[in-house]
Coordinates of C-alpha atoms in Angstrom, one line a residue:
X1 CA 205.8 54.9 28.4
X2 CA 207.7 55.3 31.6
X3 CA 207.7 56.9 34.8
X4 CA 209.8 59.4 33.7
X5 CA 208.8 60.3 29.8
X6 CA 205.2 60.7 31.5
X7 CA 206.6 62.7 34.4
X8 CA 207.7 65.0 31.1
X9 CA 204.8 65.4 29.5
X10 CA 202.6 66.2 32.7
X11 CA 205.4 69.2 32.5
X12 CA 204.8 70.4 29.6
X13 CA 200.6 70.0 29.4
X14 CA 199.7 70.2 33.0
X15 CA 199.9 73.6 34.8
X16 CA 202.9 73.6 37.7
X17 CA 200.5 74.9 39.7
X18 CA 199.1 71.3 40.4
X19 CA 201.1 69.8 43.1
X20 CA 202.7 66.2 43.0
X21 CA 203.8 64.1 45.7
X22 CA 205.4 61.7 43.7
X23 CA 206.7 61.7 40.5
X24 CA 205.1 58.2 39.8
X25 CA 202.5 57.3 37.3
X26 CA 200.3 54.8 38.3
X27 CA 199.3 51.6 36.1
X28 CA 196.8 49.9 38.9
X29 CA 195.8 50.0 41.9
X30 CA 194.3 47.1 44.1
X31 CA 193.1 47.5 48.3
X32 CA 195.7 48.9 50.0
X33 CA 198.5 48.7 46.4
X34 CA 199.2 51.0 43.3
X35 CA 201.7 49.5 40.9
X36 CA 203.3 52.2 38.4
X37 CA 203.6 52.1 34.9
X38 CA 207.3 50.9 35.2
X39 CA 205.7 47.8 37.2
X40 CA 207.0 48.2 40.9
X41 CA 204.2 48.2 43.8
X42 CA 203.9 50.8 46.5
X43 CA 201.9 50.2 49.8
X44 CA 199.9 53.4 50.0
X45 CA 199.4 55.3 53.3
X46 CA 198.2 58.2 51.2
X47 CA 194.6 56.8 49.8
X48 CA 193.9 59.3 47.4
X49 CA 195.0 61.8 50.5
X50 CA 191.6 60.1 52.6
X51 CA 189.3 59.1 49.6
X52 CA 190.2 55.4 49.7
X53 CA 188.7 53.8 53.4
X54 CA 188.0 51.1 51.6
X55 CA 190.4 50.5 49.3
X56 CA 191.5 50.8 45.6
X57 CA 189.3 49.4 43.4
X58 CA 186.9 46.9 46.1
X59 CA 185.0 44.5 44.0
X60 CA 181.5 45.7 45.7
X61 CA 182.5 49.7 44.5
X62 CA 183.8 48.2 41.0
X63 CA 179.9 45.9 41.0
X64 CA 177.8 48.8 41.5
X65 CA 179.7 51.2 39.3
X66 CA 179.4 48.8 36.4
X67 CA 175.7 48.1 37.0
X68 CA 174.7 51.6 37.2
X69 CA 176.5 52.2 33.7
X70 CA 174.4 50.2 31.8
X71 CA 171.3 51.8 32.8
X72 CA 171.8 55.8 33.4
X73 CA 175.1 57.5 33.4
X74 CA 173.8 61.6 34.0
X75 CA 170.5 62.4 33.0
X76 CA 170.8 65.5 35.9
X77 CA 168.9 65.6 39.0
X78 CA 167.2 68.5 37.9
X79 CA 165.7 67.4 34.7
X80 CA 165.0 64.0 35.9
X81 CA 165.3 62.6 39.4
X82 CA 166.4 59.5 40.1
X83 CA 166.9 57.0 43.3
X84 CA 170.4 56.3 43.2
X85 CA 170.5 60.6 44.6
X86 CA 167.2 60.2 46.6
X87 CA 168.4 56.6 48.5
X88 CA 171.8 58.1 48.9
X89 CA 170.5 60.9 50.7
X90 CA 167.6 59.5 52.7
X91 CA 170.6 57.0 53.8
X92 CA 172.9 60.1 54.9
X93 CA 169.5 61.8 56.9
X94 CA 169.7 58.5 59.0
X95 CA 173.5 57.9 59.5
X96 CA 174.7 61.5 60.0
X97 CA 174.4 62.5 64.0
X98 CA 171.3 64.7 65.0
X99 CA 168.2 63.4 66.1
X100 CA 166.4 66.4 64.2
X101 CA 164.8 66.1 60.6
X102 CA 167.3 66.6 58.1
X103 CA 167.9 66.8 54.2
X104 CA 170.6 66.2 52.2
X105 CA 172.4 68.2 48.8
X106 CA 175.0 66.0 46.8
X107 CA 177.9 68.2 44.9
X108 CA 181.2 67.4 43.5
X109 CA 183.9 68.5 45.5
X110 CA 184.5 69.0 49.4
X111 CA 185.0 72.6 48.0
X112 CA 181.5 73.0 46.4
X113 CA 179.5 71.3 49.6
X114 CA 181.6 73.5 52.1
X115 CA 180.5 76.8 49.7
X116 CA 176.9 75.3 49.7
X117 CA 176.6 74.9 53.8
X118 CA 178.3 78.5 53.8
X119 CA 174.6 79.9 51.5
X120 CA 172.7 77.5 53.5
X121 CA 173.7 79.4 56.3
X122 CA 173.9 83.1 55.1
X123 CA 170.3 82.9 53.8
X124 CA 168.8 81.2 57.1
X125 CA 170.2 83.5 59.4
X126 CA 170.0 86.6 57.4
X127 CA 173.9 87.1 58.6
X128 CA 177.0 87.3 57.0
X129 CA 179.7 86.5 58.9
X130 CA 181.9 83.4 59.3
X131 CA 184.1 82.0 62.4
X132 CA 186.7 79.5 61.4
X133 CA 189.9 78.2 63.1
X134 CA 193.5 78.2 62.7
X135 CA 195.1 75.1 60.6
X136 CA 191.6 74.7 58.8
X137 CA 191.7 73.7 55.1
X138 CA 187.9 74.1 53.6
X139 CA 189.4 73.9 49.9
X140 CA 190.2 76.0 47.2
X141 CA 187.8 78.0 45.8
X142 CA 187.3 82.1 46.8
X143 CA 184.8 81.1 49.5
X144 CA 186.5 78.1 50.8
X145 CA 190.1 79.8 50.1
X146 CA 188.8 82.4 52.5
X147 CA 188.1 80.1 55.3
X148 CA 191.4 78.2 54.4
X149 CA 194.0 79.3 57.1
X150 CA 197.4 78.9 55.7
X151 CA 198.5 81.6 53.4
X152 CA 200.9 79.9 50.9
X153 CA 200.3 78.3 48.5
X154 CA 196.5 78.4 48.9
X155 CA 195.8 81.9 49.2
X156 CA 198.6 84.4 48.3
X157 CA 198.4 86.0 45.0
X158 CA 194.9 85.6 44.1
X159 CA 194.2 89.0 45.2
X160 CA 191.1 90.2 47.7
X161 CA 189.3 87.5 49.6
X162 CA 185.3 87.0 50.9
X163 CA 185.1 89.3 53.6
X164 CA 183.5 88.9 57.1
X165 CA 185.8 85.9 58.1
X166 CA 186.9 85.6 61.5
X167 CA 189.6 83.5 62.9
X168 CA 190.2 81.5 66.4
X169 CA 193.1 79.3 67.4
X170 CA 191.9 75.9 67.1
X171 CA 190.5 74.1 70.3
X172 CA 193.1 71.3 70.4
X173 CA 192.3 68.7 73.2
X174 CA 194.9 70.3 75.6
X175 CA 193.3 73.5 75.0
X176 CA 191.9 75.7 78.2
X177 CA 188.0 75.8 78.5
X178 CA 188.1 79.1 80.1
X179 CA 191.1 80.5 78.0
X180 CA 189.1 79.1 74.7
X181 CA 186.0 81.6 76.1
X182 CA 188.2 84.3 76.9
X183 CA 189.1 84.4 73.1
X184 CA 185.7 84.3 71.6
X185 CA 184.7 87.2 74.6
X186 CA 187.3 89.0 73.0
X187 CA 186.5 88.2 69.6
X188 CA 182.9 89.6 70.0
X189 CA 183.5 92.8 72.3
X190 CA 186.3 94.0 69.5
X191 CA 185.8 92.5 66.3
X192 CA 182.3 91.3 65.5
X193 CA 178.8 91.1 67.5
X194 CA 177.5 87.3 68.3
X195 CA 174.1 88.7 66.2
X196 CA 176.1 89.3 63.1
X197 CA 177.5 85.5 62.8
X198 CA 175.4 83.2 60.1
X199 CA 178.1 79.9 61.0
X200 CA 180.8 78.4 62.8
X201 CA 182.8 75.8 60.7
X202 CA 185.1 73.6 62.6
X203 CA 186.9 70.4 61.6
X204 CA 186.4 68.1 64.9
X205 CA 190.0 66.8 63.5
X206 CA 192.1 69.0 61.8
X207 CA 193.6 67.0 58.4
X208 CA 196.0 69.7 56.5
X209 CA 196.7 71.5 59.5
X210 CA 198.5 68.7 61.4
X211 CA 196.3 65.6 62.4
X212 CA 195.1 67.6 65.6
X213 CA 191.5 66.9 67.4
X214 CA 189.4 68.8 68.9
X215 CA 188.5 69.5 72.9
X216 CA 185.4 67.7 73.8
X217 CA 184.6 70.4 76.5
X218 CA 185.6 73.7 73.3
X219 CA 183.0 71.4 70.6
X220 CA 180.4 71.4 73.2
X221 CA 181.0 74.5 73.8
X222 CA 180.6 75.8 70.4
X223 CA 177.5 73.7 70.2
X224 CA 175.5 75.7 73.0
X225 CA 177.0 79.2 71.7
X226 CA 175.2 78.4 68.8
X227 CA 172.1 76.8 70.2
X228 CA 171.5 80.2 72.3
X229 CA 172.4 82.5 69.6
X230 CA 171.1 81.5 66.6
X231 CA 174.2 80.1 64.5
X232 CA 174.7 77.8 62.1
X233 CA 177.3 75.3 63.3
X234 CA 178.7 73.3 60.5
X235 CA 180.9 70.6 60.8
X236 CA 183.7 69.8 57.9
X237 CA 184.1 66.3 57.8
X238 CA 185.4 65.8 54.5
X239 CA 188.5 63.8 55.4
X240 CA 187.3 62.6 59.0
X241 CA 184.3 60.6 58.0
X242 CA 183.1 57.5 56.7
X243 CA 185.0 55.5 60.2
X244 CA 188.5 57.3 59.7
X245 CA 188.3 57.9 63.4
X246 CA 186.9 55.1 64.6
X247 CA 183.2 56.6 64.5
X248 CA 181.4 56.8 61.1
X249 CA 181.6 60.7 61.5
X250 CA 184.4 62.0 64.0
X251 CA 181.3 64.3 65.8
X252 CA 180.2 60.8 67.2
X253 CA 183.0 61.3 69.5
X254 CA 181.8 64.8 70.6
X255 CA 178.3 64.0 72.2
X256 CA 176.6 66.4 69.8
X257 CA 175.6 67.0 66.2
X258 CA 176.3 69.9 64.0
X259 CA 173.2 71.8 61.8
X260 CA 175.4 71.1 59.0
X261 CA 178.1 67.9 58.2
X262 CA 180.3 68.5 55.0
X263 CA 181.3 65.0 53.6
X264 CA 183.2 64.1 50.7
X265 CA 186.2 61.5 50.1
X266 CA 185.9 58.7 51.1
X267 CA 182.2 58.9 50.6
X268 CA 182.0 57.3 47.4
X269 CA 185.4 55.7 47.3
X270 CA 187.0 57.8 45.1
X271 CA 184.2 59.1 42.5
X272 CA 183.7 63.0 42.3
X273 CA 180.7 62.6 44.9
X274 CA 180.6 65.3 48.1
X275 CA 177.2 66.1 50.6
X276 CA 175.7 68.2 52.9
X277 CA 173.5 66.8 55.7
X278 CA 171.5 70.0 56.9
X279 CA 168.5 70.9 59.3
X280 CA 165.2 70.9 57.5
X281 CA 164.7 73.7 59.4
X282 CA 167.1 75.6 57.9
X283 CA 166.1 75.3 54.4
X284 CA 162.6 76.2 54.3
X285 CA 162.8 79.2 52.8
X286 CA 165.2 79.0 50.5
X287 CA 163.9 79.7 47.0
X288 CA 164.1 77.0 44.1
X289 CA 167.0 76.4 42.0
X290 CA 168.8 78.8 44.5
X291 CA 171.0 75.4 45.4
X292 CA 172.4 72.6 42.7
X293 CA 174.6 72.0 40.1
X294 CA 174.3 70.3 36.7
X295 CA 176.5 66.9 37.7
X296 CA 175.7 67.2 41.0
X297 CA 174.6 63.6 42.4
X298 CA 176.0 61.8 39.6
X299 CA 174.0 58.6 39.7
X300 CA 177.3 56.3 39.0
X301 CA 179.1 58.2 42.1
X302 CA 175.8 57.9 44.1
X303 CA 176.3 54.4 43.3
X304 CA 179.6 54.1 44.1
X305 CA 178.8 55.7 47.7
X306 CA 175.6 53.3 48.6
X307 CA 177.8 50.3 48.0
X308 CA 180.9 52.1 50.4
X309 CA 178.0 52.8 53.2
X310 CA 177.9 49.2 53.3
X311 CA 181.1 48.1 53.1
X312 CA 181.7 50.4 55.8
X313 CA 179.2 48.4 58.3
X314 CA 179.7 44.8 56.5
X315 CA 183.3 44.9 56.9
X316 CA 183.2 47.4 60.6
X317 CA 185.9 49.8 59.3
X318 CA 184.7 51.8 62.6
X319 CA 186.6 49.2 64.5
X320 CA 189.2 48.1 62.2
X321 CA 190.2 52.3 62.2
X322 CA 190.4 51.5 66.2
X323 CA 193.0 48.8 65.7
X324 CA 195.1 50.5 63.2
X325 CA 195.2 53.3 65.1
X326 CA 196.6 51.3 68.1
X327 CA 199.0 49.7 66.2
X328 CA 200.0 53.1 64.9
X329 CA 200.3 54.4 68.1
X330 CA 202.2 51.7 69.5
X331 CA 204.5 51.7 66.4
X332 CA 205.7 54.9 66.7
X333 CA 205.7 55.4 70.6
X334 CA 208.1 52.5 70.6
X335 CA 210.2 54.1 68.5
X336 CA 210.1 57.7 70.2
X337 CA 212.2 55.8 73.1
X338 CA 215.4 55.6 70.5
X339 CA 214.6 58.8 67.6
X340 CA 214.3 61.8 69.5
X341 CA 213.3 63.4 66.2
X342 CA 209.6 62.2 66.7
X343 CA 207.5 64.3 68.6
X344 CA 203.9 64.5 69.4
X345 CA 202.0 61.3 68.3
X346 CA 198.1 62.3 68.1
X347 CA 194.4 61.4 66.4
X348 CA 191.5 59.8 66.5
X349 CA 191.0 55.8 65.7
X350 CA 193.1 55.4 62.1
X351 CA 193.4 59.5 62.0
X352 CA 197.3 59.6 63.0
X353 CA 199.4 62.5 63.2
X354 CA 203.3 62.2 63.8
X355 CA 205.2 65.4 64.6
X356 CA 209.1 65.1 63.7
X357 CA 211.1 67.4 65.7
X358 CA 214.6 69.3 66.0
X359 CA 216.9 68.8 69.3
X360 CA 215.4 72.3 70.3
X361 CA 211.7 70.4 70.0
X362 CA 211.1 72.6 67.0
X363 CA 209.1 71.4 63.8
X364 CA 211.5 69.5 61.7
X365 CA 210.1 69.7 57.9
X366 CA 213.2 68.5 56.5
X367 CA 213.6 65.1 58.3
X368 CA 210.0 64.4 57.6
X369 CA 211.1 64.9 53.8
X370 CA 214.0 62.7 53.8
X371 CA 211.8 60.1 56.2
X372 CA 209.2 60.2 53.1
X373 CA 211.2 60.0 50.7
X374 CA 213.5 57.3 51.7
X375 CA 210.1 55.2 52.5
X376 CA 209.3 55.7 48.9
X377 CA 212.5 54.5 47.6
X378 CA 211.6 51.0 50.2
X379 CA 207.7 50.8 48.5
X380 CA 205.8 52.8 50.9
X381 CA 203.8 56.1 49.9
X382 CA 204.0 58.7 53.0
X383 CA 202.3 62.5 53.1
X384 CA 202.8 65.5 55.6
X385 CA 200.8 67.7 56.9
X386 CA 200.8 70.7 59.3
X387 CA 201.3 74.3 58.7
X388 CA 205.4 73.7 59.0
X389 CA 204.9 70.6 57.1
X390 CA 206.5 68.3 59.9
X391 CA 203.7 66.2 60.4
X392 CA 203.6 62.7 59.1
X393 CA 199.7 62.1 58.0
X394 CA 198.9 58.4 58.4
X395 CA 196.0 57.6 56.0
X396 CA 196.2 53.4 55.0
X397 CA 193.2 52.0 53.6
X398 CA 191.1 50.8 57.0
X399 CA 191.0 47.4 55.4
X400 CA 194.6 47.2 54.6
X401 CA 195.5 43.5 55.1
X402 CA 197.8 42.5 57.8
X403 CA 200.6 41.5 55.2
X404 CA 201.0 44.8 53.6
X405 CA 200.2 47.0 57.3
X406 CA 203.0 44.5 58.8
X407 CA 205.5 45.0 55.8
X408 CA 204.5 49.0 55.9
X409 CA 205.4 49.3 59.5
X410 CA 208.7 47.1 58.6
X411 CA 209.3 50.0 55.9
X412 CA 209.0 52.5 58.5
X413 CA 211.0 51.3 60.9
X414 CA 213.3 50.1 58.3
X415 CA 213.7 54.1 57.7
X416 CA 213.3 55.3 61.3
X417 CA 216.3 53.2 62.3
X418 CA 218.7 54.6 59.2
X419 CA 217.5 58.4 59.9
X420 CA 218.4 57.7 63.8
X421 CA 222.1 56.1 62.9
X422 CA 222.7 59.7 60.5
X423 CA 221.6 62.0 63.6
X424 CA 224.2 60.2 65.9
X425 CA 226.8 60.8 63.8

């Protein structure tokens, strides 16, 4: 079968609902390559949209799944434990930031660990509410949907939403310290009292919502607002860690550690495998079997992520992430001097946002789309972000080779330089 006979029956037996980003079907896929089923090869800058940092199918990944089939595949944590879950987490206790004692809870989906830290946090502080931030995306289920910020396609239709969710702008790094407090004065004297919030969830770089970090100054500032009033501060870093920044977690670059990190992606290269690194202090009195999940911890995933945490420091994806991004940044800034369609170029380490722009300096969705698709047609797979959709989300493999990141960027510009010719016209 083709591309385009499969593309018809994922019409007919897959709900429409489900988006696509391509209307490929993929036959392999190999580091920083997928081949589709009608044999041509794509570079791809998506990475299962941040799940591949280190690659399709790396032989160490491929190893350790393999091994772990041929001795358990899921007897369930809570029949039978076993040390592919207990090595994974005492490994995640170490790594995460926090000089504090910490446990960890494995889940499926970013979605599932997010709703977990959100219980975590209602039942240790005895409160209900929840502060989030404009451009988050926490997932899709009711809880997460809630926190989610954009309204279509995620959340309209689907009727009444959890309750008790409060909203900021996000602290971007040209955000104003004093303005930022001003906001959350505000948001306490009218909407809901400090005493009343159980957590704070933050992305320390926003991934859906446009590739934008975080102040330094607003993170640390959310860190001792929490500190001297009891609340949980959770920090979603379900498509900024494992090195996509440059760090292993992005809150490495904010000089302080969250009660809760959310992890997922990349985290075991692909397998259904999420976490939650949380205070021990947090969960003492939460009752048993009140957290879990029947394939929760999978051992093959767990597998899957021990061998990624050291591929991670064997191969030093934390700097390789620095480089790219450089290389990113230097790619596009060069090109900003001749296409005055590209905007704002932003993120940390490999974590790159590109805004495209009008002539007025407005968001420009639809020459992102035609600068994506056209890179398709060349062999290069391209996503957007941002809540216009005008933000090109850069998201290679961190150990892409230098042969496919130096044919990717001649792809780009490739594109860049045709989409600058039509807007002279």
């Amino acid at each position: 079968m083709n591309n385009e006979s499969l593309w018809q029956l994922r019409e007919s037996e897959v709900p429409q609902a489900l988006g696509n980003n391509t209307k490929l079907c993929v036959k392999k896929a190999q580091g920083a390559t997928l081949t589709d089923v009608n044999g041509k090869t794509y570079i791809d800058f998506a990475a299962g949209i941040g799940a591949m940092n280190v690659g399709h199918n790396h032989p160490k990944v491929v190893e350790a799944i393999t091994k772990q089939t041929h001795e358990f595949i899921q007897p369930c944590f809570h029949v039978m434990i076993h040390a592919p879950y207990l090595k994974l987490a005492q490994a995640l206790n170490t790594l995460t930031p926090g000089d504090f004692a910490k446990q960890t809870m494995l889940c499926n989906s970013g979605a599932e660990a997010v709703e977990n830290a959100i219980k975590v946090a209602r039942f240790s502080t005895k409160r209900q509410a929840v502060l989030c931030f404009d451009g988050a995306f926490h997932g899709r289920t009711f809880m997460s949907m809630s926190l989610t910020a954009k309204v279509k396609p995620y959340k309209q239709g689907f009727g009444e939403l959890f309750n008790n969710i409060y909203r900021l702008p996000y602290p971007d790094m040209h955000c104003d310290l004093n303005h930022f407090k001003s906001l959350i004065n505000d948001l306490i004297a009218n909407q809901i009292a400090l005493e009343d919030i159980a957590a704070i969830i933050i992305e320390p770089e926003l991934g859906e919502g446009g590739f934008i970090p975080a102040s330094i100054e607003a993170m640390q500032y959310l860190r001792h607002l929490c500190d001297e009033h009891g609340i949980v501060m959770i920090a979603d870093e379900i498509q900024s860690g494992f090195c996509r920044t440059g760090k292993l977690f992005a809150m490495e670059h904010y000089h302080c550690a969250p009660d809760i990190l959310v992890m997922g992606k990349s985290l075991a290269s692909g397998l259904p495998l999420s976490a939650l690194t949380i205070k021990k202090s947090l969960l003492k009195d939460m009752p048993t079997a009140s957290l879990g999940g029947t394939n929760s911890g999978n051992p093959i995933a767990c597998a899957a992520a021990l061998a990624s945490l050291e591929i991670f420091k064997e191969e030093n994806l934390a700097d390789q992430a620095m480089h790219l991004g450089q290389v990113l940044r230097d790619f596009f800034n060069e090109h900003k001097k001749t296409c005055d369609f590209i905007g704002d170029i932003r993120g940390l380490g490999a974590m790159i946002g590109v805004e495209f722009i009008d002539h007025n300096n407005q968001p420009n969705p639809t020459m992102l789309k035609r600068f994506i698709y056209q890179s398709l047609h060349h062999g290069l797979i391209l996503l957007s972000s941002g809540s216009h959709k005008n933000v090109l989300r850069l998201l290679c493999p961190l150990n892409i080779s230098e042969h496919e990141l130096t044919e990717a960027l001649s792809i780009m510009s490739k594109v860049l330089n045709e989409l600058r010719l039509v807007t002279q016209v």
